[in-house]
Amino acid sequence: MAWKQRRGIFIPTSDIPEPGVYTFVTNTTETEEYANSLRWAHDLGRPGQKLTSFAPLKDWDPILDQVLQLLPGISAYPLQVTAWMANPTRDNALAFVGDAAHPTGGAYGSGCSFAFADVQALYLSLQRTYGYNADDDYSKPLYNVPYALHLYKETRMPFLKRVESQLGNDKLDAAYVATASNEKEWIRRWKKKFTINWWILEHDVDAKWQEVEAEERHTWHRKNKEDGDMTDVFGY
């Protein structure tokens, strides 16, 4: 179930796996001073119903105000959006995966899928280099970690940087749409500017990794030759 206000703002409610229990979520606008006082996982309790941004909800549907009055408490937190990492790897180590590496602030609802794709790319990369030092000397590493991280970076970073740039583009479009003088003009601008970003939602990390690996197994080897290192990426 969802209520829709003019200008495309949604307040969704949905049931969760517990009979008679529902979620109620909305994005609201508060003053910077108040937003800075909010913290993750900090329940505001019943005073949370007094959030100034809830006042206009009474005009949406009478039941919304009833829901707000019955809630035992409200948790509120600012959506955090910050610069993404330019390079997730350093000193043969992976710094972060998932939301920690690309904090979208809930953009596109894709945080979980991004995290899964990160892990999948890392798994494929490590698996590809397994047996790098496959011999009787078990003191040597079985994986070519530098090469695996190189595959990971080349698989994920172009896509993630493109998504990051799209966030900036969407902010520009949103600012343009928001200045519409009336409802009809707002709808016209919204239809003109916004589409579903299927290229984000349906990104195939397995196919992208295969594309990268098919090239990097050769380019990495040639680079090693140029640097005077004749060792293949797989050691055989």
mmCIF file with all atom_site columns, N, CA and C in Angstrom, residues 70-123:
data_model
loop_
_atom_site.group_PDB
_atom_site.id
_atom_site.type_symbol
_atom_site.label_atom_id
_atom_site.label_alt_id
_atom_site.label_comp_id
_atom_site.label_asym_id
_atom_site.label_entity_id
_atom_site.label_seq_id
_atom_site.pdbx_PDB_ins_code
_atom_site.Cartn_x
_atom_site.Cartn_y
_atom_site.Cartn_z
_atom_site.occupancy
_atom_site.B_iso_or_equiv
_atom_site.pdbx_formal_charge
_atom_site.auth_seq_id
_atom_site.auth_comp_id
_atom_site.auth_asym_id
_atom_site.auth_atom_id
_atom_site.pdbx_PDB_model_num
ATOM 1   N N  . LEU A 1 70  ? -0.810 6.706   16.538 1.00 0.00 ? 70  LEU A N  1
ATOM 2   C CA . LEU A 1 70  ? -0.793 5.399   17.194 1.00 0.00 ? 70  LEU A CA 1
ATOM 3   C C  . LEU A 1 70  ? 0.608  4.795   17.297 1.00 0.00 ? 70  LEU A C  1
ATOM 4   N N  . LEU A 1 71  ? 1.539  5.311   16.517 1.00 0.00 ? 71  LEU A N  1
ATOM 5   C CA . LEU A 1 71  ? 2.886  4.742   16.551 1.00 0.00 ? 71  LEU A CA 1
ATOM 6   C C  . LEU A 1 71  ? 3.497  4.912   17.941 1.00 0.00 ? 71  LEU A C  1
ATOM 7   N N  . PRO A 1 72  ? 4.078  3.843   18.519 1.00 0.00 ? 72  PRO A N  1
ATOM 8   C CA . PRO A 1 72  ? 4.694  3.950   19.849 1.00 0.00 ? 72  PRO A CA 1
ATOM 9   C C  . PRO A 1 72  ? 5.972  4.784   19.834 1.00 0.00 ? 72  PRO A C  1
ATOM 10  N N  . GLY A 1 73  ? 6.578  4.901   18.671 1.00 0.00 ? 73  GLY A N  1
ATOM 11  C CA . GLY A 1 73  ? 7.812  5.678   18.569 1.00 0.00 ? 73  GLY A CA 1
ATOM 12  C C  . GLY A 1 73  ? 8.236  5.781   17.127 1.00 0.00 ? 73  GLY A C  1
ATOM 13  N N  . ILE A 1 74  ? 9.157  6.677   16.869 1.00 0.00 ? 74  ILE A N  1
ATOM 14  C CA . ILE A 1 74  ? 9.651  6.893   15.515 1.00 0.00 ? 74  ILE A CA 1
ATOM 15  C C  . ILE A 1 74  ? 11.168 6.994   15.541 1.00 0.00 ? 74  ILE A C  1
ATOM 16  N N  . SER A 1 75  ? 11.796 6.307   14.628 1.00 0.00 ? 75  SER A N  1
ATOM 17  C CA . SER A 1 75  ? 13.238 6.433   14.441 1.00 0.00 ? 75  SER A CA 1
ATOM 18  C C  . SER A 1 75  ? 13.488 7.301   13.217 1.00 0.00 ? 75  SER A C  1
ATOM 19  N N  . ALA A 1 76  ? 14.349 8.258   13.348 1.00 0.00 ? 76  ALA A N  1
ATOM 20  C CA . ALA A 1 76  ? 14.658 9.151   12.227 1.00 0.00 ? 76  ALA A CA 1
ATOM 21  C C  . ALA A 1 76  ? 16.164 9.336   12.152 1.00 0.00 ? 76  ALA A C  1
ATOM 22  N N  . TYR A 1 77  ? 16.659 9.415   10.952 1.00 0.00 ? 77  TYR A N  1
ATOM 23  C CA . TYR A 1 77  ? 18.093 9.617   10.760 1.00 0.00 ? 77  TYR A CA 1
ATOM 24  C C  . TYR A 1 77  ? 18.328 10.308  9.430  1.00 0.00 ? 77  TYR A C  1
ATOM 25  N N  . PRO A 1 78  ? 19.396 11.078  9.342  1.00 0.00 ? 78  PRO A N  1
ATOM 26  C CA . PRO A 1 78  ? 19.701 11.755  8.071  1.00 0.00 ? 78  PRO A CA 1
ATOM 27  C C  . PRO A 1 78  ? 20.294 10.776  7.074  1.00 0.00 ? 78  PRO A C  1
ATOM 28  N N  . LEU A 1 79  ? 19.886 10.896  5.809  1.00 0.00 ? 79  LEU A N  1
ATOM 29  C CA . LEU A 1 79  ? 20.473 10.077  4.754  1.00 0.00 ? 79  LEU A CA 1
ATOM 30  C C  . LEU A 1 79  ? 21.866 10.600  4.452  1.00 0.00 ? 79  LEU A C  1
ATOM 31  N N  . GLN A 1 80  ? 22.837 9.730   4.604  1.00 0.00 ? 80  GLN A N  1
ATOM 32  C CA . GLN A 1 80  ? 24.225 10.140  4.417  1.00 0.00 ? 80  GLN A CA 1
ATOM 33  C C  . GLN A 1 80  ? 24.675 9.858   2.990  1.00 0.00 ? 80  GLN A C  1
ATOM 34  N N  . VAL A 1 81  ? 25.164 10.873  2.336  1.00 0.00 ? 81  VAL A N  1
ATOM 35  C CA . VAL A 1 81  ? 25.743 10.725  0.999  1.00 0.00 ? 81  VAL A CA 1
ATOM 36  C C  . VAL A 1 81  ? 27.094 11.418  1.013  1.00 0.00 ? 81  VAL A C  1
ATOM 37  N N  . THR A 1 82  ? 28.123 10.681  0.674  1.00 0.00 ? 82  THR A N  1
ATOM 38  C CA . THR A 1 82  ? 29.464 11.262  0.668  1.00 0.00 ? 82  THR A CA 1
ATOM 39  C C  . THR A 1 82  ? 30.226 10.738  -0.535 1.00 0.00 ? 82  THR A C  1
ATOM 40  N N  . ALA A 1 83  ? 31.427 11.243  -0.727 1.00 0.00 ? 83  ALA A N  1
ATOM 41  C CA . ALA A 1 83  ? 32.218 10.832  -1.891 1.00 0.00 ? 83  ALA A CA 1
ATOM 42  C C  . ALA A 1 83  ? 32.548 9.352   -1.819 1.00 0.00 ? 83  ALA A C  1
ATOM 43  N N  . TRP A 1 84  ? 32.498 8.679   -2.961 1.00 0.00 ? 84  TRP A N  1
ATOM 44  C CA . TRP A 1 84  ? 32.846 7.265   -3.012 1.00 0.00 ? 84  TRP A CA 1
ATOM 45  C C  . TRP A 1 84  ? 34.351 7.109   -3.158 1.00 0.00 ? 84  TRP A C  1
ATOM 46  N N  . MET A 1 85  ? 34.822 5.937   -2.869 1.00 0.00 ? 85  MET A N  1
ATOM 47  C CA . MET A 1 85  ? 36.250 5.680   -2.933 1.00 0.00 ? 85  MET A CA 1
ATOM 48  C C  . MET A 1 85  ? 36.721 5.643   -4.385 1.00 0.00 ? 85  MET A C  1
ATOM 49  N N  . ALA A 1 86  ? 37.819 6.358   -4.663 1.00 0.00 ? 86  ALA A N  1
ATOM 50  C CA . ALA A 1 86  ? 38.386 6.350   -6.019 1.00 0.00 ? 86  ALA A CA 1
ATOM 51  C C  . ALA A 1 86  ? 39.079 5.025   -6.301 1.00 0.00 ? 86  ALA A C  1
ATOM 52  N N  . ASN A 1 87  ? 39.635 4.416   -5.264 1.00 0.00 ? 87  ASN A N  1
ATOM 53  C CA . ASN A 1 87  ? 40.326 3.137   -5.417 1.00 0.00 ? 87  ASN A CA 1
ATOM 54  C C  . ASN A 1 87  ? 40.057 2.287   -4.181 1.00 0.00 ? 87  ASN A C  1
ATOM 55  N N  . PRO A 1 88  ? 39.322 1.191   -4.305 1.00 0.00 ? 88  PRO A N  1
ATOM 56  C CA . PRO A 1 88  ? 38.978 0.390   -3.133 1.00 0.00 ? 88  PRO A CA 1
ATOM 57  C C  . PRO A 1 88  ? 40.102 -0.519  -2.653 1.00 0.00 ? 88  PRO A C  1
ATOM 58  N N  . THR A 1 89  ? 41.203 -0.623  -3.399 1.00 0.00 ? 89  THR A N  1
ATOM 59  C CA . THR A 1 89  ? 42.291 -1.515  -3.037 1.00 0.00 ? 89  THR A CA 1
ATOM 60  C C  . THR A 1 89  ? 43.543 -0.716  -2.689 1.00 0.00 ? 89  THR A C  1
ATOM 61  N N  . ARG A 1 90  ? 44.310 -1.257  -1.748 1.00 0.00 ? 90  ARG A N  1
ATOM 62  C CA . ARG A 1 90  ? 45.565 -0.623  -1.361 1.00 0.00 ? 90  ARG A CA 1
ATOM 63  C C  . ARG A 1 90  ? 46.441 -1.654  -0.678 1.00 0.00 ? 90  ARG A C  1
ATOM 64  N N  . ASP A 1 91  ? 47.708 -1.673  -1.050 1.00 0.00 ? 91  ASP A N  1
ATOM 65  C CA . ASP A 1 91  ? 48.675 -2.594  -0.427 1.00 0.00 ? 91  ASP A CA 1
ATOM 66  C C  . ASP A 1 91  ? 48.173 -4.042  -0.459 1.00 0.00 ? 91  ASP A C  1
ATOM 67  N N  . ASN A 1 92  ? 47.680 -4.455  -1.623 1.00 0.00 ? 92  ASN A N  1
ATOM 68  C CA . ASN A 1 92  ? 47.189 -5.829  -1.812 1.00 0.00 ? 92  ASN A CA 1
ATOM 69  C C  . ASN A 1 92  ? 46.073 -6.193  -0.840 1.00 0.00 ? 92  ASN A C  1
ATOM 70  N N  . ALA A 1 93  ? 45.260 -5.210  -0.519 1.00 0.00 ? 93  ALA A N  1
ATOM 71  C CA . ALA A 1 93  ? 44.124 -5.454  0.371  1.00 0.00 ? 93  ALA A CA 1
ATOM 72  C C  . ALA A 1 93  ? 42.914 -4.687  -0.153 1.00 0.00 ? 93  ALA A C  1
ATOM 73  N N  . LEU A 1 94  ? 41.746 -5.205  0.153  1.00 0.00 ? 94  LEU A N  1
ATOM 74  C CA . LEU A 1 94  ? 40.504 -4.553  -0.229 1.00 0.00 ? 94  LEU A CA 1
ATOM 75  C C  . LEU A 1 94  ? 39.983 -3.793  0.983  1.00 0.00 ? 94  LEU A C  1
ATOM 76  N N  . ALA A 1 95  ? 39.784 -2.488  0.819  1.00 0.00 ? 95  ALA A N  1
ATOM 77  C CA . ALA A 1 95  ? 39.412 -1.662  1.962  1.00 0.00 ? 95  ALA A CA 1
ATOM 78  C C  . ALA A 1 95  ? 37.968 -1.889  2.385  1.00 0.00 ? 95  ALA A C  1
ATOM 79  N N  . PHE A 1 96  ? 37.030 -1.727  1.449  1.00 0.00 ? 96  PHE A N  1
ATOM 80  C CA . PHE A 1 96  ? 35.618 -1.844  1.786  1.00 0.00 ? 96  PHE A CA 1
ATOM 81  C C  . PHE A 1 96  ? 34.858 -2.469  0.623  1.00 0.00 ? 96  PHE A C  1
ATOM 82  N N  . VAL A 1 97  ? 33.746 -3.117  0.948  1.00 0.00 ? 97  VAL A N  1
ATOM 83  C CA . VAL A 1 97  ? 32.784 -3.544  -0.060 1.00 0.00 ? 97  VAL A CA 1
ATOM 84  C C  . VAL A 1 97  ? 31.407 -3.095  0.407  1.00 0.00 ? 97  VAL A C  1
ATOM 85  N N  . GLY A 1 98  ? 30.462 -3.116  -0.502 1.00 0.00 ? 98  GLY A N  1
ATOM 86  C CA . GLY A 1 98  ? 29.096 -2.778  -0.123 1.00 0.00 ? 98  GLY A CA 1
ATOM 87  C C  . GLY A 1 98  ? 28.917 -1.308  0.198  1.00 0.00 ? 98  GLY A C  1
ATOM 88  N N  . ASP A 1 99  ? 27.963 -1.007  1.086  1.00 0.00 ? 99  ASP A N  1
ATOM 89  C CA . ASP A 1 99  ? 27.598 0.376   1.362  1.00 0.00 ? 99  ASP A CA 1
ATOM 90  C C  . ASP A 1 99  ? 28.756 1.207   1.895  1.00 0.00 ? 99  ASP A C  1
ATOM 91  N N  . ALA A 1 100 ? 29.694 0.583   2.587  1.00 0.00 ? 100 ALA A N  1
ATOM 92  C CA . ALA A 1 100 ? 30.826 1.338   3.116  1.00 0.00 ? 100 ALA A CA 1
ATOM 93  C C  . ALA A 1 100 ? 31.701 1.897   1.993  1.00 0.00 ? 100 ALA A C  1
ATOM 94  N N  . ALA A 1 101 ? 31.723 1.218   0.856  1.00 0.00 ? 101 ALA A N  1
ATOM 95  C CA . ALA A 1 101 ? 32.554 1.657   -0.263 1.00 0.00 ? 101 ALA A CA 1
ATOM 96  C C  . ALA A 1 101 ? 31.825 2.645   -1.164 1.00 0.00 ? 101 ALA A C  1
ATOM 97  N N  . HIS A 1 102 ? 30.500 2.569   -1.218 1.00 0.00 ? 102 HIS A N  1
ATOM 98  C CA . HIS A 1 102 ? 29.734 3.487   -2.063 1.00 0.00 ? 102 HIS A CA 1
ATOM 99  C C  . HIS A 1 102 ? 28.449 3.881   -1.334 1.00 0.00 ? 102 HIS A C  1
ATOM 100 N N  . PRO A 1 103 ? 28.555 4.841   -0.393 1.00 0.00 ? 103 PRO A N  1
ATOM 101 C CA . PRO A 1 103 ? 27.403 5.259   0.416  1.00 0.00 ? 103 PRO A CA 1
ATOM 102 C C  . PRO A 1 103 ? 26.414 6.090   -0.393 1.00 0.00 ? 103 PRO A C  1
ATOM 103 N N  . THR A 1 104 ? 25.378 5.441   -0.898 1.00 0.00 ? 104 THR A N  1
ATOM 104 C CA . THR A 1 104 ? 24.437 6.117   -1.785 1.00 0.00 ? 104 THR A CA 1
ATOM 105 C C  . THR A 1 104 ? 23.332 6.857   -1.055 1.00 0.00 ? 104 THR A C  1
ATOM 106 N N  . GLY A 1 105 ? 23.227 6.689   0.268  1.00 0.00 ? 105 GLY A N  1
ATOM 107 C CA . GLY A 1 105 ? 22.121 7.325   0.965  1.00 0.00 ? 105 GLY A CA 1
ATOM 108 C C  . GLY A 1 105 ? 20.774 6.797   0.505  1.00 0.00 ? 105 GLY A C  1
ATOM 109 N N  . GLY A 1 106 ? 20.705 5.523   0.164  1.00 0.00 ? 106 GLY A N  1
ATOM 110 C CA . GLY A 1 106 ? 19.445 4.913   -0.239 1.00 0.00 ? 106 GLY A CA 1
ATOM 111 C C  . GLY A 1 106 ? 19.105 5.101   -1.702 1.00 0.00 ? 106 GLY A C  1
ATOM 112 N N  . ALA A 1 107 ? 20.021 5.597   -2.502 1.00 0.00 ? 107 ALA A N  1
ATOM 113 C CA . ALA A 1 107 ? 19.728 5.885   -3.905 1.00 0.00 ? 107 ALA A CA 1
ATOM 114 C C  . ALA A 1 107 ? 19.353 4.626   -4.673 1.00 0.00 ? 107 ALA A C  1
ATOM 115 N N  . TYR A 1 108 ? 18.262 4.704   -5.385 1.00 0.00 ? 108 TYR A N  1
ATOM 116 C CA . TYR A 1 108 ? 17.784 3.647   -6.273 1.00 0.00 ? 108 TYR A CA 1
ATOM 117 C C  . TYR A 1 108 ? 17.395 2.368   -5.539 1.00 0.00 ? 108 TYR A C  1
ATOM 118 N N  . GLY A 1 109 ? 17.517 2.326   -4.233 1.00 0.00 ? 109 GLY A N  1
ATOM 119 C CA . GLY A 1 109 ? 17.202 1.109   -3.502 1.00 0.00 ? 109 GLY A CA 1
ATOM 120 C C  . GLY A 1 109 ? 18.095 -0.053  -3.877 1.00 0.00 ? 109 GLY A C  1
ATOM 121 N N  . SER A 1 110 ? 19.335 0.248   -4.285 1.00 0.00 ? 110 SER A N  1
ATOM 122 C CA . SER A 1 110 ? 20.207 -0.794  -4.838 1.00 0.00 ? 110 SER A CA 1
ATOM 123 C C  . SER A 1 110 ? 21.402 -1.127  -3.954 1.00 0.00 ? 110 SER A C  1
ATOM 124 N N  . GLY A 1 111 ? 21.428 -0.601  -2.735 1.00 0.00 ? 111 GLY A N  1
ATOM 125 C CA . GLY A 1 111 ? 22.590 -0.831  -1.876 1.00 0.00 ? 111 GLY A CA 1
ATOM 126 C C  . GLY A 1 111 ? 22.901 -2.303  -1.673 1.00 0.00 ? 111 GLY A C  1
ATOM 127 N N  . CYS A 1 112 ? 21.865 -3.116  -1.446 1.00 0.00 ? 112 CYS A N  1
ATOM 128 C CA . CYS A 1 112 ? 22.078 -4.542  -1.204 1.00 0.00 ? 112 CYS A CA 1
ATOM 129 C C  . CYS A 1 112 ? 22.623 -5.231  -2.446 1.00 0.00 ? 112 CYS A C  1
ATOM 130 N N  . SER A 1 113 ? 22.056 -4.891  -3.613 1.00 0.00 ? 113 SER A N  1
ATOM 131 C CA . SER A 1 113 ? 22.529 -5.529  -4.849 1.00 0.00 ? 113 SER A CA 1
ATOM 132 C C  . SER A 1 113 ? 23.956 -5.094  -5.162 1.00 0.00 ? 113 SER A C  1
ATOM 133 N N  . PHE A 1 114 ? 24.314 -3.846  -4.843 1.00 0.00 ? 114 PHE A N  1
ATOM 134 C CA . PHE A 1 114 ? 25.693 -3.394  -5.045 1.00 0.00 ? 114 PHE A CA 1
ATOM 135 C C  . PHE A 1 114 ? 26.640 -4.210  -4.166 1.00 0.00 ? 114 PHE A C  1
ATOM 136 N N  . ALA A 1 115 ? 26.249 -4.427  -2.928 1.00 0.00 ? 115 ALA A N  1
ATOM 137 C CA . ALA A 1 115 ? 27.098 -5.183  -2.007 1.00 0.00 ? 115 ALA A CA 1
ATOM 138 C C  . ALA A 1 115 ? 27.272 -6.616  -2.495 1.00 0.00 ? 115 ALA A C  1
ATOM 139 N N  . PHE A 1 116 ? 26.181 -7.224  -2.941 1.00 0.00 ? 116 PHE A N  1
ATOM 140 C CA . PHE A 1 116 ? 26.258 -8.594  -3.465 1.00 0.00 ? 116 PHE A CA 1
ATOM 141 C C  . PHE A 1 116 ? 27.183 -8.646  -4.674 1.00 0.00 ? 116 PHE A C  1
ATOM 142 N N  . ALA A 1 117 ? 27.060 -7.670  -5.569 1.00 0.00 ? 117 ALA A N  1
ATOM 143 C CA . ALA A 1 117 ? 27.894 -7.654  -6.774 1.00 0.00 ? 117 ALA A CA 1
ATOM 144 C C  . ALA A 1 117 ? 29.365 -7.463  -6.415 1.00 0.00 ? 117 ALA A C  1
ATOM 145 N N  . ASP A 1 118 ? 29.647 -6.652  -5.405 1.00 0.00 ? 118 ASP A N  1
ATOM 146 C CA . ASP A 1 118 ? 31.027 -6.490  -4.939 1.00 0.00 ? 118 ASP A CA 1
ATOM 147 C C  . ASP A 1 118 ? 31.614 -7.839  -4.524 1.00 0.00 ? 118 ASP A C  1
ATOM 148 N N  . VAL A 1 119 ? 30.869 -8.542  -3.693 1.00 0.00 ? 119 VAL A N  1
ATOM 149 C CA . VAL A 1 119 ? 31.349 -9.826  -3.175 1.00 0.00 ? 119 VAL A CA 1
ATOM 150 C C  . VAL A 1 119 ? 31.466 -10.847 -4.303 1.00 0.00 ? 119 VAL A C  1
ATOM 151 N N  . GLN A 1 120 ? 30.522 -10.848 -5.224 1.00 0.00 ? 120 GLN A N  1
ATOM 152 C CA . GLN A 1 120 ? 30.568 -11.781 -6.344 1.00 0.00 ? 120 GLN A CA 1
ATOM 153 C C  . GLN A 1 120 ? 31.797 -11.527 -7.213 1.00 0.00 ? 120 GLN A C  1
ATOM 154 N N  . ALA A 1 121 ? 32.097 -10.259 -7.481 1.00 0.00 ? 121 ALA A N  1
ATOM 155 C CA . ALA A 1 121 ? 33.273 -9.918  -8.284 1.00 0.00 ? 121 ALA A CA 1
ATOM 156 C C  . ALA A 1 121 ? 34.554 -10.345 -7.582 1.00 0.00 ? 121 ALA A C  1
ATOM 157 N N  . LEU A 1 122 ? 34.598 -10.172 -6.265 1.00 0.00 ? 122 LEU A N  1
ATOM 158 C CA . LEU A 1 122 ? 35.781 -10.578 -5.510 1.00 0.00 ? 122 LEU A CA 1
ATOM 159 C C  . LEU A 1 122 ? 35.927 -12.095 -5.519 1.00 0.00 ? 122 LEU A C  1
ATOM 160 N N  . TYR A 1 123 ? 34.820 -12.801 -5.347 1.00 0.00 ? 123 TYR A N  1
ATOM 161 C CA . TYR A 1 123 ? 34.844 -14.269 -5.365 1.00 0.00 ? 123 TYR A CA 1
ATOM 162 C C  . TYR A 1 123 ? 35.349 -14.788 -6.712 1.00 0.00 ? 123 TYR A C  1
#
